[in-house]
Coordinates of C-alpha atoms and ligand atoms in Angstrom, one line a residue:
M233 CA 19.4 3.0 59.5
T234 CA 23.0 2.6 58.5
S235 CA 25.8 4.5 60.2
F236 CA 27.3 6.1 57.1
S237 CA 26.1 9.3 55.7
H238 CA 26.7 8.9 52.0
T239 CA 24.9 6.5 49.7
D240 CA 27.2 6.5 46.7
W241 CA 27.9 2.8 46.1
K242 CA 31.5 3.3 44.9
T243 CA 32.4 5.3 48.0
I244 CA 30.9 2.7 50.2
L245 CA 32.7 -0.1 48.4
R246 CA 36.1 1.7 48.6
N247 CA 35.8 1.5 52.4
S248 CA 35.4 -2.3 52.5
A249 CA 37.3 -4.5 54.9
E250 CA 39.5 -6.8 52.9
T251 CA 42.7 -7.6 54.9
P252 CA 42.7 -9.9 57.9
E253 CA 43.6 -6.8 60.0
E254 CA 40.7 -4.7 58.7
I255 CA 38.2 -7.5 59.2
A256 CA 39.6 -8.5 62.6
S257 CA 39.5 -4.9 63.9
A258 CA 35.9 -4.3 62.7
L259 CA 34.6 -7.5 64.4
N260 CA 37.0 -8.0 67.3
L261 CA 38.6 -11.1 65.9
D262 CA 42.1 -12.5 65.7
A263 CA 43.7 -11.4 62.5
E264 CA 46.2 -14.2 62.4
A265 CA 43.4 -16.8 62.3
L266 CA 42.0 -15.1 59.2
E267 CA 45.3 -14.9 57.4
S268 CA 45.6 -18.5 56.4
V269 CA 42.2 -18.4 54.7
T270 CA 42.5 -15.0 53.0
S271 CA 45.8 -16.0 51.5
R272 CA 43.9 -18.7 49.5
Y273 CA 40.4 -17.1 49.1
P274 CA 40.0 -13.3 49.1
A275 CA 37.7 -11.6 51.6
R276 CA 35.7 -8.4 51.2
I277 CA 33.0 -7.0 53.5
N278 CA 31.6 -3.6 52.5
P279 CA 30.4 -1.2 55.3
Y280 CA 26.7 -1.8 54.5
Y281 CA 26.9 -5.5 55.0
M282 CA 29.4 -5.1 58.0
D283 CA 26.7 -3.1 59.7
L284 CA 24.2 -5.9 59.1
I285 CA 26.6 -8.4 60.5
K286 CA 26.9 -6.3 63.7
K287 CA 23.2 -6.0 64.0
H288 CA 22.1 -9.6 63.2
G289 CA 25.1 -11.7 64.1
L290 CA 25.9 -15.3 63.1
P291 CA 23.8 -16.1 60.0
L292 CA 25.3 -13.0 58.3
F293 CA 28.7 -13.4 59.9
L294 CA 29.1 -16.9 58.5
Q295 CA 28.4 -15.8 55.0
A296 CA 31.1 -13.1 55.0
V297 CA 33.9 -13.8 57.5
P298 CA 36.6 -16.3 56.5
R299 CA 36.8 -19.5 58.5
K300 CA 39.7 -21.9 58.6
E301 CA 37.3 -24.8 57.9
E302 CA 37.2 -23.5 54.3
L303 CA 40.7 -24.9 53.8
E304 CA 39.6 -28.4 54.4
D305 CA 40.0 -30.4 51.3
L306 CA 38.3 -33.6 50.2
P307 CA 39.7 -35.4 47.1
W308 CA 36.3 -35.2 45.3
L309 CA 35.7 -31.5 46.1
L310 CA 37.7 -29.7 43.3
P311 CA 38.0 -25.9 42.8
D312 CA 36.0 -26.4 39.6
G313 CA 33.9 -29.4 40.6
L314 CA 31.1 -28.5 38.2
C315 CA 33.7 -28.5 35.3
E316 CA 32.8 -25.1 34.0
E317 CA 36.2 -24.6 32.5
I318 CA 35.9 -27.7 30.3
Q319 CA 32.5 -26.3 29.1
S320 CA 34.1 -22.9 28.4
P321 CA 34.9 -22.4 24.7
V322 CA 36.1 -18.9 25.3
P323 CA 37.3 -17.2 28.5
G324 CA 34.4 -16.4 30.9
L325 CA 31.7 -18.1 28.7
F326 CA 30.2 -21.3 30.1
H327 CA 28.1 -23.3 27.6
R328 CA 26.6 -26.3 29.3
Y329 CA 22.9 -26.3 28.2
P330 CA 21.8 -26.1 24.6
D331 CA 20.0 -22.8 24.6
R332 CA 21.7 -20.6 27.3
V333 CA 25.1 -19.5 28.4
I334 CA 26.7 -17.8 31.4
L335 CA 29.0 -14.9 30.8
A336 CA 31.2 -14.4 33.9
V337 CA 31.8 -10.7 33.1
S338 CA 33.4 -9.8 36.4
S339 CA 35.4 -11.5 39.2
E340 CA 34.6 -8.8 41.7
C341 CA 31.7 -8.5 44.1
A342 CA 30.5 -6.1 46.8
L343 CA 30.9 -9.0 49.2
F344 CA 32.9 -12.1 48.7
C345 CA 30.5 -14.8 50.0
R346 CA 32.3 -17.6 51.8
H347 CA 29.9 -20.1 50.2
C348 CA 30.5 -18.9 46.6
M349 CA 30.5 -21.8 44.1
R350 CA 32.9 -19.8 41.8
K351 CA 35.4 -19.1 44.6
R352 CA 38.2 -20.2 42.4
D353 CA 37.9 -17.0 40.3
L354 CA 37.1 -14.3 42.8
G355 CA 39.3 -11.3 42.6
K356 CA 41.2 -12.7 39.5
K357 CA 42.0 -10.4 36.5
N358 CA 41.0 -10.9 32.9
I359 CA 38.7 -13.9 33.3
F360 CA 36.3 -12.6 30.5
D361 CA 37.1 -12.0 26.8
K362 CA 34.2 -9.8 25.6
K363 CA 35.1 -9.8 21.9
A364 CA 35.6 -13.6 21.8
A365 CA 32.3 -14.1 23.7
L366 CA 30.3 -12.0 21.3
A367 CA 31.9 -13.7 18.3
Y368 CA 31.0 -17.1 19.8
L369 CA 27.4 -16.0 20.5
E370 CA 27.0 -14.8 16.9
K371 CA 28.1 -18.1 15.6
H372 CA 25.6 -20.1 17.8
P373 CA 22.0 -19.4 16.8
E374 CA 20.8 -22.0 19.3
I375 CA 21.6 -19.7 22.2
K376 CA 18.5 -17.8 23.2
D377 CA 19.2 -16.8 26.8
V378 CA 22.4 -15.0 28.0
I379 CA 23.1 -14.8 31.7
L380 CA 25.5 -12.1 33.0
S381 CA 27.1 -13.5 36.1
G382 CA 30.6 -13.5 37.6
G383 CA 31.5 -12.4 40.2
D384 CA 28.9 -9.7 40.2
P385 CA 28.0 -8.1 36.8
L386 CA 26.9 -5.0 38.6
M387 CA 30.5 -4.3 39.6
L388 CA 30.8 -3.0 36.0
S389 CA 30.0 0.7 35.4
D390 CA 26.6 1.6 34.0
A391 CA 28.3 2.6 30.8
G392 CA 30.3 -0.7 30.5
L393 CA 27.2 -2.8 31.2
D394 CA 25.1 -0.7 28.7
D395 CA 27.7 -1.3 26.0
L396 CA 27.7 -5.1 26.6
L397 CA 23.9 -5.4 26.8
S398 CA 23.6 -3.3 23.6
A399 CA 26.1 -5.6 21.8
L400 CA 24.1 -8.6 23.0
R401 CA 20.9 -7.0 21.8
R402 CA 22.4 -6.7 18.3
I403 CA 22.5 -10.5 18.1
P404 CA 19.1 -11.4 16.6
H405 CA 18.7 -14.9 18.1
V406 CA 19.4 -13.7 21.7
E407 CA 15.9 -13.4 23.1
T408 CA 16.3 -12.9 26.8
L409 CA 18.9 -11.5 29.0
R410 CA 19.5 -12.2 32.7
I411 CA 21.6 -10.4 35.3
H412 CA 22.6 -12.5 38.3
T413 CA 23.6 -10.1 41.0
R414 CA 23.8 -10.1 44.8
M415 CA 23.8 -6.3 44.9
P416 CA 20.2 -5.9 46.0
C417 CA 21.2 -7.9 49.1
T418 CA 24.8 -7.0 49.7
L419 CA 25.0 -3.3 48.5
P420 CA 21.5 -2.2 47.6
Y421 CA 22.7 1.4 46.9
R422 CA 24.1 0.0 43.6
I423 CA 20.5 -0.2 42.3
T424 CA 20.1 3.5 41.3
P425 CA 17.3 4.9 39.1
E426 CA 19.8 5.5 36.3
L427 CA 20.9 1.9 36.4
V428 CA 17.3 0.7 36.4
K429 CA 16.4 2.9 33.4
M430 CA 19.3 1.5 31.4
L431 CA 18.5 -2.1 32.3
R432 CA 14.8 -1.5 31.4
S433 CA 15.9 -0.3 27.9
H434 CA 17.2 -3.8 27.2
A435 CA 14.0 -5.7 27.9
P436 CA 13.2 -8.6 28.1
L437 CA 15.7 -8.6 30.9
F438 CA 15.4 -10.5 34.1
V439 CA 17.3 -10.0 37.4
N440 CA 18.0 -12.9 39.7
T441 CA 19.4 -11.9 43.1
H442 CA 20.6 -13.8 46.1
F443 CA 19.2 -13.5 49.6
N444 CA 19.8 -16.2 52.2
H445 CA 18.4 -14.9 55.4
P446 CA 15.3 -12.8 56.3
S447 CA 17.4 -10.3 58.2
E448 CA 19.1 -9.4 54.9
I449 CA 15.8 -7.9 53.7
T450 CA 16.2 -4.3 54.9
E451 CA 14.6 -1.0 54.2
E452 CA 17.4 -0.4 51.6
S453 CA 17.1 -3.8 49.9
I454 CA 13.3 -3.4 49.7
K455 CA 13.8 -0.1 48.0
A456 CA 16.4 -1.6 45.6
C457 CA 14.1 -4.5 44.6
G458 CA 11.1 -2.1 44.4
L459 CA 12.9 0.1 41.9
L460 CA 13.6 -2.8 39.6
V461 CA 10.1 -4.3 39.9
D462 CA 8.3 -1.0 39.5
A463 CA 10.3 -0.5 36.2
G464 CA 8.8 -3.8 34.9
I465 CA 12.0 -5.8 35.5
P466 CA 11.0 -9.2 37.0
V467 CA 13.2 -10.1 40.0
G468 CA 13.8 -13.7 41.2
C469 CA 16.0 -15.0 44.0
Q470 CA 18.4 -17.9 44.2
S471 CA 19.1 -18.9 47.8
V472 CA 21.6 -21.4 49.0
L473 CA 20.8 -23.8 51.8
L474 CA 23.6 -23.1 54.2
K475 CA 24.6 -24.9 57.4
G476 CA 24.3 -22.5 60.4
V477 CA 22.7 -19.8 58.2
N478 CA 19.3 -20.9 57.1
D479 CA 19.1 -24.7 57.5
D480 CA 15.9 -24.3 59.4
K481 CA 12.2 -24.5 58.5
N482 CA 11.2 -21.3 60.1
I483 CA 14.1 -19.2 58.8
L484 CA 13.5 -20.4 55.2
T485 CA 9.7 -19.9 55.5
S486 CA 10.2 -16.4 56.7
L487 CA 12.8 -15.7 54.0
F488 CA 10.5 -16.9 51.2
R489 CA 7.4 -15.1 52.5
K490 CA 9.4 -11.9 53.0
L491 CA 10.7 -12.2 49.4
M492 CA 7.2 -12.6 48.1
S493 CA 6.1 -9.6 50.1
I494 CA 8.7 -7.4 48.3
R495 CA 7.7 -8.9 44.9
V496 CA 10.8 -11.1 44.5
R497 CA 10.0 -14.6 43.4
P498 CA 12.0 -17.4 44.9
Y499 CA 13.6 -19.1 41.9
Y500 CA 15.9 -21.8 43.2
L501 CA 17.0 -23.2 46.6
H502 CA 20.5 -24.6 45.9
H503 CA 22.2 -27.3 47.9
P504 CA 25.8 -26.1 48.4
D505 CA 27.8 -27.3 45.4
P506 CA 30.5 -30.0 45.6
V507 CA 33.4 -27.6 45.1
A508 CA 36.4 -26.8 47.2
G509 CA 36.2 -24.1 49.8
I510 CA 32.6 -24.4 50.9
L511 CA 32.6 -27.6 52.9
P512 CA 31.7 -25.8 56.2
F513 CA 28.3 -24.9 54.6
R514 CA 27.5 -28.4 53.2
M515 CA 25.0 -30.7 55.0
D516 CA 23.8 -34.1 54.0
V517 CA 21.2 -34.1 51.2
Q518 CA 18.9 -36.1 53.5
K519 CA 18.9 -33.2 56.0
G520 CA 18.2 -30.7 53.2
L521 CA 15.3 -32.8 51.9
E522 CA 13.9 -33.0 55.4
I523 CA 13.9 -29.3 55.8
Y524 CA 12.5 -28.9 52.3
R525 CA 9.7 -31.4 53.0
S526 CA 8.7 -29.4 56.1
I527 CA 8.1 -26.3 53.9
R528 CA 6.7 -27.7 50.6
G529 CA 3.0 -27.8 50.7
H530 CA 2.8 -25.9 54.0
V531 CA 3.8 -22.6 52.4
S532 CA 2.2 -21.1 49.3
G533 CA 3.6 -22.8 46.2
M534 CA 4.4 -19.4 44.7
A535 CA 6.9 -18.9 47.5
V536 CA 8.6 -22.3 47.5
P537 CA 11.4 -22.6 44.9
P538 CA 12.6 -26.0 43.5
Y539 CA 15.5 -27.5 45.6
M540 CA 18.4 -28.0 43.3
I541 CA 21.7 -29.9 43.2
D542 CA 24.3 -29.2 40.5
L543 CA 26.0 -32.4 39.3
P544 CA 29.8 -32.7 39.5
G545 CA 31.4 -33.2 36.1
G546 CA 29.2 -30.6 34.4
G547 CA 25.9 -32.7 34.4
G548 CA 23.9 -29.6 35.2
K549 CA 21.2 -28.8 37.7
V550 CA 18.7 -31.3 38.9
G551 CA 15.7 -30.7 41.1
L552 CA 15.3 -33.0 44.1
H553 CA 11.9 -34.0 45.2
P554 CA 11.4 -34.8 48.9
D555 CA 9.0 -37.7 48.1
I556 CA 11.5 -39.5 46.0
F557 CA 13.8 -41.7 48.0
C558 CA 17.4 -41.8 46.7
A559 CA 19.5 -44.8 47.9
M560 CA 23.0 -43.9 49.0
D561 CA 25.9 -46.2 48.4
G562 CA 28.2 -47.1 51.4
N563 CA 30.4 -44.1 50.8
G564 CA 27.6 -41.6 50.8
W565 CA 26.9 -41.0 47.1
I566 CA 23.6 -41.0 45.2
R567 CA 23.1 -41.8 41.5
V568 CA 21.2 -39.1 39.6
A569 CA 20.2 -38.7 35.9
S570 CA 21.0 -35.4 34.3
F571 CA 18.6 -33.4 32.0
E572 CA 20.2 -35.4 29.1
G573 CA 19.5 -38.7 30.9
K574 CA 23.2 -39.4 31.6
I575 CA 24.0 -40.9 35.0
Y576 CA 26.1 -39.0 37.5
D577 CA 27.3 -39.7 41.1
Y578 CA 26.6 -36.9 43.6
P579 CA 28.1 -36.6 47.1
A580 CA 24.9 -36.8 49.2
L581 CA 26.8 -36.8 52.5
A582 CA 28.6 -33.6 53.3
R583 CA 31.7 -35.7 53.8
P584 CA 31.5 -38.9 51.8
T585 CA 33.8 -41.5 53.3
G586 CA 35.3 -42.5 49.9
P587 CA 34.8 -42.2 46.2
P588 CA 31.5 -43.4 44.6
L589 CA 31.2 -47.2 44.6
S590 CA 30.6 -48.7 41.3
R591 CA 27.2 -50.5 41.1
Ligands
PLP238 C1 22.7 -22.7 36.3 C2 23.3 -22.6 35.0 C3 22.6 -22.0 34.0 C4 21.1 -21.5 34.1 O1 20.3 -22.5 34.4 P1 18.7 -22.3 34.6 O2 18.2 -23.5 35.2 O3 18.1 -21.9 33.3 O4 18.6 -21.1 35.6 C5 23.2 -21.9 32.7 N1 24.4 -22.3 32.5 C6 25.1 -22.9 33.5 C7 26.5 -23.3 33.2 C8 24.6 -23.0 34.8 O5 25.3 -23.5 35.8
SF4_239 S1 28.1 -12.3 45.1 FE1 27.8 -14.2 44.0 S2 29.7 -14.4 42.7 FE2 30.1 -12.9 44.4 S3 31.0 -14.0 46.0 FE3 28.8 -13.9 46.4 S4 28.0 -15.8 45.5 FE4 30.0 -15.5 44.6

């Protein structure tokens, strides 16, 4: 059980550790060492997740506590390496695929994950223009699926979220809604019966959450996921393969099995994206494929999600299959075809030794 007596998510969130001093004193660290990182990328660890870190140590610590290695830059790891801004016709709306868009409706989260692929925007103000986004969606009948992301969309109030979902529901061609939130993992008290009832009223609506380690599946998070699933809201999980956190056959197997046991379907296992700030979590694709191969087929197919890379330059997500051999060039890049059949170079080594070689 947790060490705080109240379970109101806003109260818990207000007591988050954010400054180097607060984080250092909670975990017995050197504040000065944290300072250089937090001045570039914000930090936030709420008391619920802080308790989990104290209980379970490194795999959770690494996801939440700033490390100076985040500051290491490589010329081909850009803040917006996936080129979301180029594919953003209005602020906070990313339109990469023909039939679906992402709305980054918030730049706040209950925990700022050190491995976040949208690190460039965390904590920033006014990243989303609701009016312009709704107008764009109305003009684009090809868009059938709208994903609320961020940041974490559940940082909005229930009323704010209800307004937005209602406005989306008034657009006839929008068929499905998705909420991409880490709250069931990082602050499960956010999932209240009132929230669930409101979400349920906007069906068909899917929730995709984000667990990376079996020790994140607690009594509280089981309850949060149970509330959603019991209400008829399908819940999936996007995990990220993270060096030092879950880059291990047994940990991932346990994670996927535990998710299935709480009726959360593993949706994607992401290779860490080629963006600035997350280099300490990246491993070679070859290593990722080896781990993936040791699970695929050995564990129920229902529990094993596709292993995905997201192409730099906005090419989109591509599933990697362990049985297909990708030849690397001398600098550590592989050539991959996108869903549109266009060819992209992907950094298959965590640290390529140079730019992609032309072939
Ligand atoms: C990942 C992503 C989506 C959703 O892709 P699915 O494979 O349908 O989950 C949509 N838009 C963008 C820009 C994305 O990066
Ligand atoms: S909860 Fe999601 S958006 Fe927020 S920091 Fe973590 S990965 Fe990024």
